[in-house]
Coordinates of C-alpha atoms and ligand atoms in Angstrom, one line a residue:
M22 CA 28.6 -19.8 7.4
T23 CA 27.2 -19.9 3.6
L24 CA 27.2 -15.8 1.8
A25 CA 24.0 -17.0 1.9
E26 CA 23.4 -17.6 5.7
S27 CA 25.4 -14.9 6.3
V28 CA 23.0 -12.5 4.6
F29 CA 19.2 -13.4 5.5
E30 CA 19.0 -16.2 8.4
F31 CA 15.3 -17.0 7.2
E32 CA 13.3 -18.5 8.9
H33 CA 9.6 -20.0 8.4
S34 CA 6.9 -19.5 10.5
Y35 CA 4.4 -19.8 8.0
A36 CA 5.0 -23.2 5.8
R37 CA 5.3 -24.3 9.0
D38 CA 2.6 -22.9 11.4
V39 CA -0.6 -22.2 8.7
P40 CA -0.2 -25.5 6.7
G41 CA -2.1 -26.2 3.4
L42 CA -1.8 -22.7 2.1
S43 CA 1.6 -22.8 0.3
V44 CA 3.1 -24.8 -2.4
A45 CA 7.3 -25.1 -2.2
W46 CA 8.2 -24.0 -5.6
A47 CA 11.8 -22.5 -7.2
A48 CA 12.4 -19.1 -8.9
A49 CA 12.4 -19.1 -12.4
P50 CA 16.9 -18.5 -13.8
V51 CA 17.4 -15.5 -13.9
P52 CA 19.8 -15.0 -17.5
A53 CA 21.5 -12.0 -16.2
P54 CA 20.1 -9.8 -12.7
E55 CA 21.0 -6.7 -13.0
L56 CA 20.8 -4.8 -9.5
L57 CA 19.0 -1.7 -11.1
V58 CA 17.8 0.0 -6.9
L59 CA 18.6 -1.6 -4.1
N60 CA 17.5 -0.4 -0.6
G61 CA 19.6 0.2 2.0
E62 CA 18.3 1.7 4.3
L63 CA 15.6 -0.3 5.0
A64 CA 18.7 -3.2 4.5
A65 CA 19.8 -1.8 6.8
E66 CA 16.6 -1.7 9.2
L67 CA 17.0 -5.3 8.5
G68 CA 20.0 -5.6 9.8
L69 CA 20.4 -7.0 6.1
D70 CA 25.0 -6.4 4.9
A71 CA 23.6 -4.1 2.6
T72 CA 27.6 -3.8 0.6
A73 CA 26.7 -7.3 0.7
L74 CA 23.9 -7.7 -1.1
R75 CA 25.6 -5.1 -3.4
A76 CA 27.3 -8.2 -4.4
P77 CA 26.7 -11.0 -7.5
A78 CA 25.7 -13.4 -5.6
G79 CA 24.1 -11.1 -2.7
V80 CA 22.6 -10.0 -6.8
S81 CA 21.7 -13.6 -6.8
L82 CA 19.7 -13.9 -3.0
L83 CA 17.8 -10.7 -4.8
V84 CA 16.0 -12.7 -7.5
G85 CA 16.0 -16.3 -5.2
H86 CA 18.8 -17.9 -6.3
G87 CA 21.9 -19.1 -4.1
L88 CA 20.0 -19.8 -1.1
P89 CA 21.5 -21.3 2.2
D90 CA 20.3 -24.4 1.8
G91 CA 17.4 -26.6 3.1
V92 CA 15.6 -22.8 2.1
T93 CA 12.4 -23.5 0.4
P94 CA 10.6 -20.2 -1.1
V95 CA 7.4 -21.2 -0.9
A96 CA 3.6 -19.8 -3.6
Q97 CA 1.1 -18.5 -1.0
A98 CA -1.5 -20.1 -1.5
Y99 CA -4.6 -17.4 -1.8
A100 CA -8.7 -16.7 -3.1
G101 CA -10.8 -13.5 -3.6
H102 CA -13.0 -10.6 -4.8
Q103 CA -11.1 -8.8 -8.0
F104 CA -13.7 -6.1 -9.0
G105 CA -16.4 -7.9 -7.1
M106 CA -16.2 -11.4 -8.8
Y107 CA -15.1 -14.1 -6.5
V108 CA -12.2 -15.7 -7.9
P109 CA -11.4 -19.4 -5.7
R110 CA -8.0 -19.4 -6.6
L111 CA -5.9 -16.7 -7.7
G112 CA -2.3 -16.6 -5.7
D113 CA 1.3 -16.0 -5.9
G114 CA 1.2 -15.9 -10.0
R115 CA 4.5 -14.9 -10.3
A116 CA 5.9 -13.8 -6.7
L117 CA 8.0 -16.3 -3.9
L118 CA 8.2 -16.0 -0.2
L119 CA 12.0 -16.4 0.4
G120 CA 11.4 -16.1 3.6
E121 CA 10.6 -14.1 7.5
V122 CA 13.6 -12.0 9.0
V123 CA 13.2 -10.9 12.3
D124 CA 15.4 -7.3 12.6
G125 CA 16.9 -6.5 15.6
T126 CA 13.5 -5.6 17.4
G127 CA 12.8 -8.6 17.4
R128 CA 10.1 -7.9 14.2
R129 CA 8.4 -10.6 11.8
H130 CA 9.0 -9.6 7.8
D131 CA 8.2 -11.4 5.1
V132 CA 11.2 -11.5 1.9
H133 CA 9.0 -11.6 -0.7
L134 CA 10.0 -11.6 -5.0
K135 CA 7.7 -10.8 -7.5
G136 CA 8.4 -11.3 -10.7
S137 CA 10.5 -14.3 -10.0
G138 CA 8.7 -17.0 -12.5
R139 CA 5.6 -19.4 -12.9
T140 CA 4.3 -20.6 -10.3
P141 CA 1.2 -23.8 -9.4
F142 CA -0.6 -20.4 -9.0
A143 CA 0.3 -18.9 -12.2
R144 CA -3.1 -19.5 -14.7
G145 CA -1.9 -20.0 -18.3
A146 CA 0.3 -16.3 -17.3
D147 CA 3.8 -15.7 -18.1
G148 CA 5.1 -15.2 -13.8
K149 CA 7.2 -11.9 -15.1
A150 CA 7.1 -9.2 -14.0
A151 CA 8.5 -5.4 -15.9
V152 CA 10.7 -2.7 -15.0
G153 CA 8.2 -0.5 -15.2
P154 CA 6.4 -1.6 -13.3
M155 CA 8.6 -3.2 -10.7
L156 CA 9.9 0.2 -9.8
R157 CA 6.9 2.0 -9.3
E158 CA 6.2 -0.3 -6.7
Y159 CA 10.0 0.4 -5.6
L160 CA 9.0 4.6 -5.7
M161 CA 5.8 4.6 -3.5
G162 CA 6.1 1.9 -1.1
E163 CA 9.3 4.7 -0.7
A164 CA 6.9 7.9 -1.3
M165 CA 4.7 6.4 1.1
H166 CA 6.7 5.3 3.9
A167 CA 8.1 8.2 4.1
L168 CA 4.6 9.8 4.5
G169 CA 3.9 7.6 7.6
I170 CA 2.3 6.1 5.7
P171 CA 1.9 1.5 7.1
T172 CA 3.2 0.1 3.8
S173 CA 4.9 -2.8 2.5
R174 CA 8.7 -0.9 0.3
G175 CA 11.4 -3.1 -1.8
L176 CA 14.1 -4.1 -0.5
S177 CA 15.7 -4.1 -4.1
V178 CA 14.8 -4.3 -8.3
V179 CA 17.1 -6.3 -10.6
A180 CA 17.3 -6.1 -14.2
T181 CA 16.3 -10.2 -15.3
G182 CA 18.2 -9.1 -19.1
E183 CA 14.8 -10.5 -20.5
Q184 CA 12.7 -9.1 -21.9
V185 CA 8.7 -9.3 -20.7
Y186 CA 5.5 -9.7 -23.3
R187 CA 2.8 -6.9 -22.7
E188 CA 1.4 -4.9 -25.4
R189 CA 5.2 -4.1 -26.3
P190 CA 8.6 -5.9 -25.0
L191 CA 9.8 -4.0 -21.7
P192 CA 13.3 -5.8 -19.9
G193 CA 12.1 -7.2 -17.4
A194 CA 12.6 -7.2 -13.7
V195 CA 12.2 -9.1 -10.4
L196 CA 11.1 -6.7 -7.2
C197 CA 12.4 -8.2 -3.5
R198 CA 8.9 -6.1 -0.9
I199 CA 9.7 -6.3 2.5
A200 CA 6.1 -6.9 4.4
A201 CA 4.9 -7.7 7.5
S202 CA 3.3 -10.0 6.3
H203 CA 1.8 -11.4 3.4
L204 CA -2.3 -12.7 5.0
R205 CA -4.0 -11.5 2.7
V206 CA -8.4 -11.2 3.5
G207 CA -8.0 -14.0 0.2
T208 CA -5.6 -15.7 2.7
F209 CA -8.9 -16.4 5.1
Q210 CA -11.0 -16.4 2.2
Y211 CA -9.1 -19.2 0.7
A212 CA -8.2 -21.2 3.9
A213 CA -12.8 -20.3 4.6
A214 CA -13.0 -22.5 1.2
S215 CA -11.1 -25.2 1.9
G216 CA -13.2 -26.5 4.2
D217 CA -11.4 -27.4 6.5
P218 CA -11.3 -25.9 9.2
D219 CA -8.4 -27.0 11.1
V220 CA -6.8 -25.0 8.3
L221 CA -9.2 -22.2 9.2
R222 CA -7.8 -21.9 12.4
A223 CA -4.2 -22.4 11.9
L224 CA -4.0 -19.0 9.7
A225 CA -6.6 -17.2 12.4
D226 CA -4.4 -18.2 15.1
Y227 CA -1.4 -17.1 13.1
A228 CA -2.6 -13.6 12.5
I229 CA -3.7 -13.6 15.7
A230 CA 0.0 -14.0 16.9
R231 CA 2.0 -12.5 14.2
H232 CA -0.1 -8.9 14.5
H233 CA -1.9 -8.8 17.0
P234 CA -1.1 -10.8 19.9
Q235 CA -3.2 -8.3 22.2
A236 CA -6.8 -10.5 20.5
A237 CA -5.0 -13.6 21.8
D238 CA -6.3 -12.2 25.4
A239 CA -10.3 -11.0 24.5
E240 CA -13.0 -13.5 25.8
N241 CA -12.9 -14.3 21.9
P242 CA -10.1 -13.8 20.3
Y243 CA -11.2 -14.8 16.3
L244 CA -14.0 -11.8 16.7
E245 CA -11.3 -9.1 18.4
L246 CA -8.5 -10.3 15.4
Y247 CA -11.6 -9.0 13.4
R248 CA -12.2 -6.8 16.0
R249 CA -8.7 -5.0 15.6
V250 CA -7.7 -5.8 10.9
V251 CA -11.2 -3.4 10.8
G252 CA -9.6 -1.1 12.5
A253 CA -6.3 -0.9 11.2
Q254 CA -7.9 -0.6 7.8
A255 CA -10.4 2.5 9.3
E256 CA -6.8 4.2 10.1
L257 CA -4.9 2.9 6.8
V258 CA -7.7 4.0 4.4
A259 CA -8.5 7.3 6.2
R260 CA -4.4 7.7 5.4
W261 CA -4.3 7.3 1.7
M262 CA -7.6 9.4 1.4
L263 CA -5.5 12.4 3.4
V264 CA -2.6 12.6 1.3
G265 CA -5.2 11.5 -1.8
F266 CA -3.6 8.9 -2.8
V267 CA -5.5 6.3 -5.0
H268 CA -4.7 2.8 -5.0
G269 CA -6.5 1.6 -8.3
V270 CA -6.9 -2.7 -6.5
M271 CA -8.6 -2.4 -3.7
N272 CA -10.0 -5.9 -4.7
T273 CA -9.9 -8.4 -1.4
D274 CA -6.6 -10.7 -2.0
N275 CA -4.9 -7.2 -3.0
M276 CA -6.1 -5.6 1.4
T277 CA -3.6 -6.7 4.3
I278 CA -4.9 -8.1 7.6
S279 CA -1.5 -6.4 8.9
G280 CA -2.5 -2.8 7.9
E281 CA -0.4 -2.2 5.7
T282 CA -0.5 -0.8 2.4
I283 CA 0.2 -4.1 -0.6
D284 CA 0.3 -4.5 -4.2
Y285 CA 0.7 -0.8 -5.5
G286 CA -0.9 -1.9 -9.7
P287 CA -2.4 1.4 -11.6
C288 CA -2.6 3.4 -8.3
A289 CA -1.1 7.4 -7.9
F290 CA -1.3 9.8 -6.1
M291 CA -4.5 12.1 -6.8
D292 CA -3.6 16.1 -8.8
A293 CA -7.1 18.2 -8.9
F294 CA -9.0 17.2 -6.0
N295 CA -12.0 15.3 -7.6
S296 CA -13.8 12.2 -5.6
A297 CA -13.8 10.3 -8.8
T298 CA -10.1 9.7 -9.7
V299 CA -9.7 6.6 -11.1
F300 CA -6.4 6.2 -12.3
S301 CA -6.5 2.5 -13.3
S302 CA -7.0 1.0 -16.9
I303 CA -9.3 -1.9 -16.5
D304 CA -11.4 0.0 -13.1
H305 CA -14.3 1.5 -16.1
N306 CA -16.5 1.2 -13.8
G307 CA -14.7 3.4 -11.3
R308 CA -15.3 0.8 -8.6
Y309 CA -11.6 1.7 -6.9
A310 CA -12.1 5.5 -7.5
Y311 CA -10.5 7.7 -4.9
G312 CA -13.8 8.6 -3.2
N313 CA -15.0 4.8 -2.9
Q314 CA -12.1 4.0 -1.1
P315 CA -13.9 3.8 2.9
A316 CA -16.6 1.4 0.9
I317 CA -14.9 -0.7 -0.8
A318 CA -12.9 -1.5 2.7
Q319 CA -15.7 -1.8 4.4
W320 CA -17.0 -4.5 1.5
N321 CA -13.5 -6.1 1.3
L322 CA -13.7 -6.5 5.6
A323 CA -17.8 -7.8 5.4
R324 CA -16.5 -10.5 3.6
L325 CA -12.6 -10.7 6.3
G326 CA -15.9 -11.3 8.5
E327 CA -17.6 -14.3 6.6
T328 CA -14.7 -16.7 6.2
L329 CA -14.1 -16.2 10.7
L330 CA -17.9 -17.0 11.0
P331 CA -17.8 -20.4 12.5
L332 CA -14.1 -19.7 14.5
I333 CA -16.4 -16.9 16.0
D334 CA -19.0 -18.6 17.4
D335 CA -20.7 -22.7 16.8
N336 CA -24.2 -20.5 16.4
T337 CA -24.3 -18.9 13.5
D338 CA -26.8 -16.9 14.0
V339 CA -24.8 -15.1 17.3
A340 CA -21.6 -15.5 15.1
V341 CA -23.1 -12.9 12.5
E342 CA -24.2 -10.1 14.9
R343 CA -21.4 -10.0 16.9
A344 CA -19.3 -9.6 13.7
T345 CA -22.3 -7.4 12.1
A346 CA -21.4 -5.0 14.9
V347 CA -17.4 -5.0 14.6
L348 CA -17.9 -4.5 11.4
S349 CA -20.0 -1.4 12.5
E350 CA -17.4 0.1 13.9
F351 CA -15.5 0.4 10.9
A352 CA -17.3 3.8 9.8
D353 CA -16.9 5.5 13.6
A354 CA -13.5 5.0 13.5
Y355 CA -12.5 5.5 9.9
E356 CA -15.0 8.7 10.1
R357 CA -11.7 9.9 13.7
H358 CA -9.7 9.1 11.6
W359 CA -10.3 11.3 8.5
A360 CA -11.3 14.0 10.7
E361 CA -8.5 14.7 13.4
G362 CA -6.4 14.1 10.3
M363 CA -8.4 17.3 7.7
A364 CA -8.1 19.0 11.7
A365 CA -4.7 18.7 11.8
K366 CA -3.9 19.4 8.0
L367 CA -5.6 22.8 8.5
G368 CA -4.0 23.5 11.2
L369 CA -6.9 22.8 13.6
L370 CA -7.1 21.4 16.9
T371 CA -10.5 20.2 16.7
P372 CA -12.2 18.6 13.4
D373 CA -14.9 20.6 11.9
R374 CA -17.2 18.3 9.0
D375 CA -18.9 21.8 8.0
L376 CA -15.7 23.5 7.0
V377 CA -13.7 20.0 5.2
T378 CA -16.5 20.0 3.6
D379 CA -17.4 23.7 2.3
L380 CA -13.3 23.1 0.8
L381 CA -13.2 20.3 -1.2
A382 CA -17.4 21.0 -3.0
L383 CA -14.5 24.5 -3.8
M384 CA -11.0 23.1 -4.7
S385 CA -13.4 19.7 -6.5
T386 CA -15.2 23.0 -8.7
Q387 CA -12.4 24.7 -9.0
H388 CA -10.2 21.9 -10.2
V389 CA -7.7 22.9 -7.3
D390 CA -4.2 21.4 -6.9
F391 CA -5.1 18.6 -3.4
T392 CA -1.3 18.9 -1.9
G393 CA -0.8 21.7 -3.1
F394 CA -4.1 23.6 -1.2
F395 CA -2.5 23.0 2.0
R396 CA 1.2 24.0 2.0
A397 CA -0.1 27.0 -0.2
L398 CA -3.4 27.3 2.9
S399 CA 0.1 27.9 5.3
A400 CA 1.9 30.1 3.1
G401 CA -0.8 32.6 3.1
T402 CA -1.3 31.4 -1.0
A403 CA -3.7 29.7 -1.6
R404 CA -6.3 31.8 -2.6
S405 CA -4.0 32.3 -5.7
L406 CA -5.0 28.4 -6.3
F407 CA -8.3 30.0 -7.4
T408 CA -10.1 30.7 -10.3
E409 CA -13.1 32.7 -8.9
P410 CA -11.7 33.6 -5.3
G411 CA -15.1 34.7 -4.4
P412 CA -16.2 31.8 -1.9
F413 CA -12.4 30.8 -0.9
D414 CA -12.4 34.3 1.0
A415 CA -15.7 33.5 2.5
W416 CA -14.3 29.2 3.0
A417 CA -11.8 30.8 5.2
T418 CA -12.8 33.1 6.3
H419 CA -14.9 30.1 8.5
R420 CA -11.7 29.1 9.1
D421 CA -10.3 32.0 10.3
A422 CA -12.7 31.9 12.8
L423 CA -11.7 28.2 14.0
L424 CA -8.1 28.9 14.0
P425 CA -6.6 29.2 18.3
A426 CA -5.7 32.1 19.5
D427 CA -2.3 31.9 18.8
R428 CA -1.4 31.3 16.0
T429 CA 2.9 30.8 16.3
G430 CA 3.4 27.1 14.4
V431 CA 0.7 27.2 13.4
A432 CA 2.4 26.8 9.6
A433 CA 5.3 24.5 10.9
A434 CA 3.1 22.7 12.7
M435 CA 1.1 22.0 8.9
D436 CA 4.5 22.2 7.5
R437 CA 4.8 18.8 9.3
V438 CA 1.6 16.6 7.8
N439 CA 1.0 17.9 4.4
P440 CA 4.0 17.2 2.1
L441 CA 5.4 19.4 -0.5
Y442 CA 7.0 16.9 -2.7
I443 CA 4.6 13.2 -4.2
P444 CA 4.6 10.7 -6.0
R445 CA 3.9 13.5 -9.1
N446 CA 2.2 11.3 -11.9
H447 CA 4.0 12.6 -15.0
R448 CA 7.8 12.6 -12.2
V449 CA 6.6 9.1 -11.9
E450 CA 5.3 8.8 -15.4
E451 CA 9.4 10.0 -16.9
A452 CA 11.3 7.9 -14.4
L453 CA 9.7 5.0 -15.0
T454 CA 10.1 5.4 -19.0
A455 CA 13.7 6.6 -18.5
A456 CA 14.4 3.7 -16.7
T457 CA 12.5 0.9 -18.6
A458 CA 15.6 3.2 -21.9
G459 CA 18.3 2.4 -19.4
D460 CA 18.6 5.5 -17.5
M461 CA 18.1 5.2 -14.1
A462 CA 19.0 8.6 -12.7
P463 CA 16.1 10.9 -12.8
F464 CA 14.7 7.9 -10.6
H465 CA 17.2 8.0 -8.2
R466 CA 16.6 11.4 -8.0
L467 CA 12.8 11.0 -7.6
V468 CA 13.0 8.4 -5.2
D469 CA 15.4 11.0 -2.9
V470 CA 12.7 13.9 -3.4
V471 CA 9.5 12.1 -2.1
T472 CA 12.0 9.6 0.7
R473 CA 11.9 14.4 2.3
P474 CA 8.3 15.2 1.7
Y475 CA 7.9 18.0 3.7
E476 CA 10.8 20.0 3.4
E477 CA 11.4 22.1 1.4
R478 CA 14.5 22.5 -0.5
P479 CA 15.6 24.6 -2.9
G480 CA 16.0 23.7 -6.8
L481 CA 12.8 21.8 -6.9
E482 CA 10.8 23.3 -7.1
E483 CA 10.0 21.4 -10.3
Y484 CA 8.8 18.2 -8.3
A485 CA 5.9 19.6 -6.4
G486 CA 3.4 21.0 -8.7
A487 CA 1.3 18.9 -11.1
A488 CA 2.0 18.7 -15.0
P489 CA 1.3 21.2 -16.4
A490 CA -2.3 22.3 -17.5
G491 CA -3.3 20.9 -21.6
C492 CA -1.3 17.0 -20.6
A493 CA -3.3 14.3 -21.2
P494 CA -5.3 13.2 -17.4
H495 CA -2.9 9.7 -16.7
V496 CA -4.0 6.4 -16.2
T497 CA -1.7 3.8 -15.2
Y498 CA -2.2 0.5 -17.4
C499 CA -2.6 -2.6 -15.7
G500 CA -0.3 -4.5 -18.0
T501 CA 1.8 -5.3 -14.2
Ligands
AMP19 P1 -2.4 -7.9 -8.6 O1 -2.7 -7.7 -9.7 O2 -0.8 -8.3 -8.9 O3 -2.1 -7.8 -7.9 O4 -2.6 -10.0 -8.7 C1 -3.2 -10.2 -9.2 C2 -3.4 -12.4 -10.0 O5 -3.1 -12.0 -10.8 C3 -2.6 -12.8 -8.3 O6 -3.2 -14.0 -8.3 C4 -1.2 -12.3 -9.6 O7 -0.3 -13.2 -9.0 C5 -1.3 -13.0 -10.2 N1 -0.2 -12.2 -12.0 C6 -0.4 -11.8 -11.6 N2 0.7 -10.6 -12.9 C7 0.5 -12.6 -13.3 C8 2.4 -12.2 -14.5 N3 2.1 -12.5 -15.4 N4 2.5 -13.5 -14.3 C9 1.3 -15.0 -12.6 N5 0.5 -14.1 -12.4 C10 0.5 -13.4 -12.8
MG20 MG1 -2.4 -8.6 -5.9

């Protein structure tokens, strides 16, 4: 057995079972690969040999070279609505699916490269990625995972030794990421637009088998698949909202069927609470602002529903009626997850809508740090975060009346759901700037901080708060 075969035992169920939605393709040469970060914990979970992956032949594998005989990576086809505009052919322009690995518990994961060179879907772009954005994706995925939020995760980032040209030359990199799959709403849009009902059906059957197997036993499996995706996304977006996460590019090609967060581009965690928070430099209208995310998720799911109509019923009117009924479950499901999550954040046993609405209005007008507030509330210091404490006092009296009679354990329970450490924008920028200049130490330290988000650790005080006042508002440029 070669090293490649012993490290990854690849399977290729997607290329085999969903014909017509991928193109066999090879990774571009990498002149001088250098491993910047390897996720030892994730490697262990997947049953991969981390020591072998750190060796030169392993690093080669992580940029798509020296693969076992017979292993052919593929670029996946998909379409998508980008900022509301339909693009019929997107696909992996700079990414490749190397294959799938099945872990010790029987779960299947995609092993996927980003920044691995131009593919037939590159549309004139260079197929490359820079060190900063690939490390950002790695860091954000680890932070989200540590917060218990479903997400793709970085296995490694390897610098290529090559320059990539954005506004200026930057060091290039390849991210190797692991995801439950890369099936997107956009994959269904592409399959539906192909006009071949067999392709769409093969994709839907594959999605059911891989992600929502219980749907197979339902009276209408495709409608049930839709219901389960709607439910998974309602929960996912509620969980983003509960930690102040702004995805930044919720195009339909960046929304998964599995319910995992994927494609971290110009994303960030909000500091001061403000529903209109946007980080992406290209999101001029605030389409993907913090407060719009639930509505956008529902809009994207409507696009998914449209693709499934011919599978749901031969009679289009019936199919539309049934799909619409399922989509209408989104709002309730989202509301339930959000309300229950907010109750837990506030130390309450049951949700109280008015209490939450009042709090968010207060935080918004007084520019209170979203993450910092909940830890201060459990510590009894929240009042000091308000420049004008009067309205907060009234709110706190209202909350007091809703707390359980026995308050032992309330603060500790709150601290188990409210993170102390998130990837603060100024810390992320600092770490990525240093990494781009060749110093990985701040990045490794930040990964360590955000992967234990709940537990207060001495010496990390400076990671717990927003940037000092006076710093420019954070924007993530889209040169990803
Ligand atoms: P993203 O914004 O990363 O979700 O990408 C949107 C689409 O643009 C996908 O089809 C990507 O494959 C493609 N894309 C983004 N950057 C590049 C690049 N540098 N080269 C080729 N394709 C790219
Ligand atoms: Mg994408």
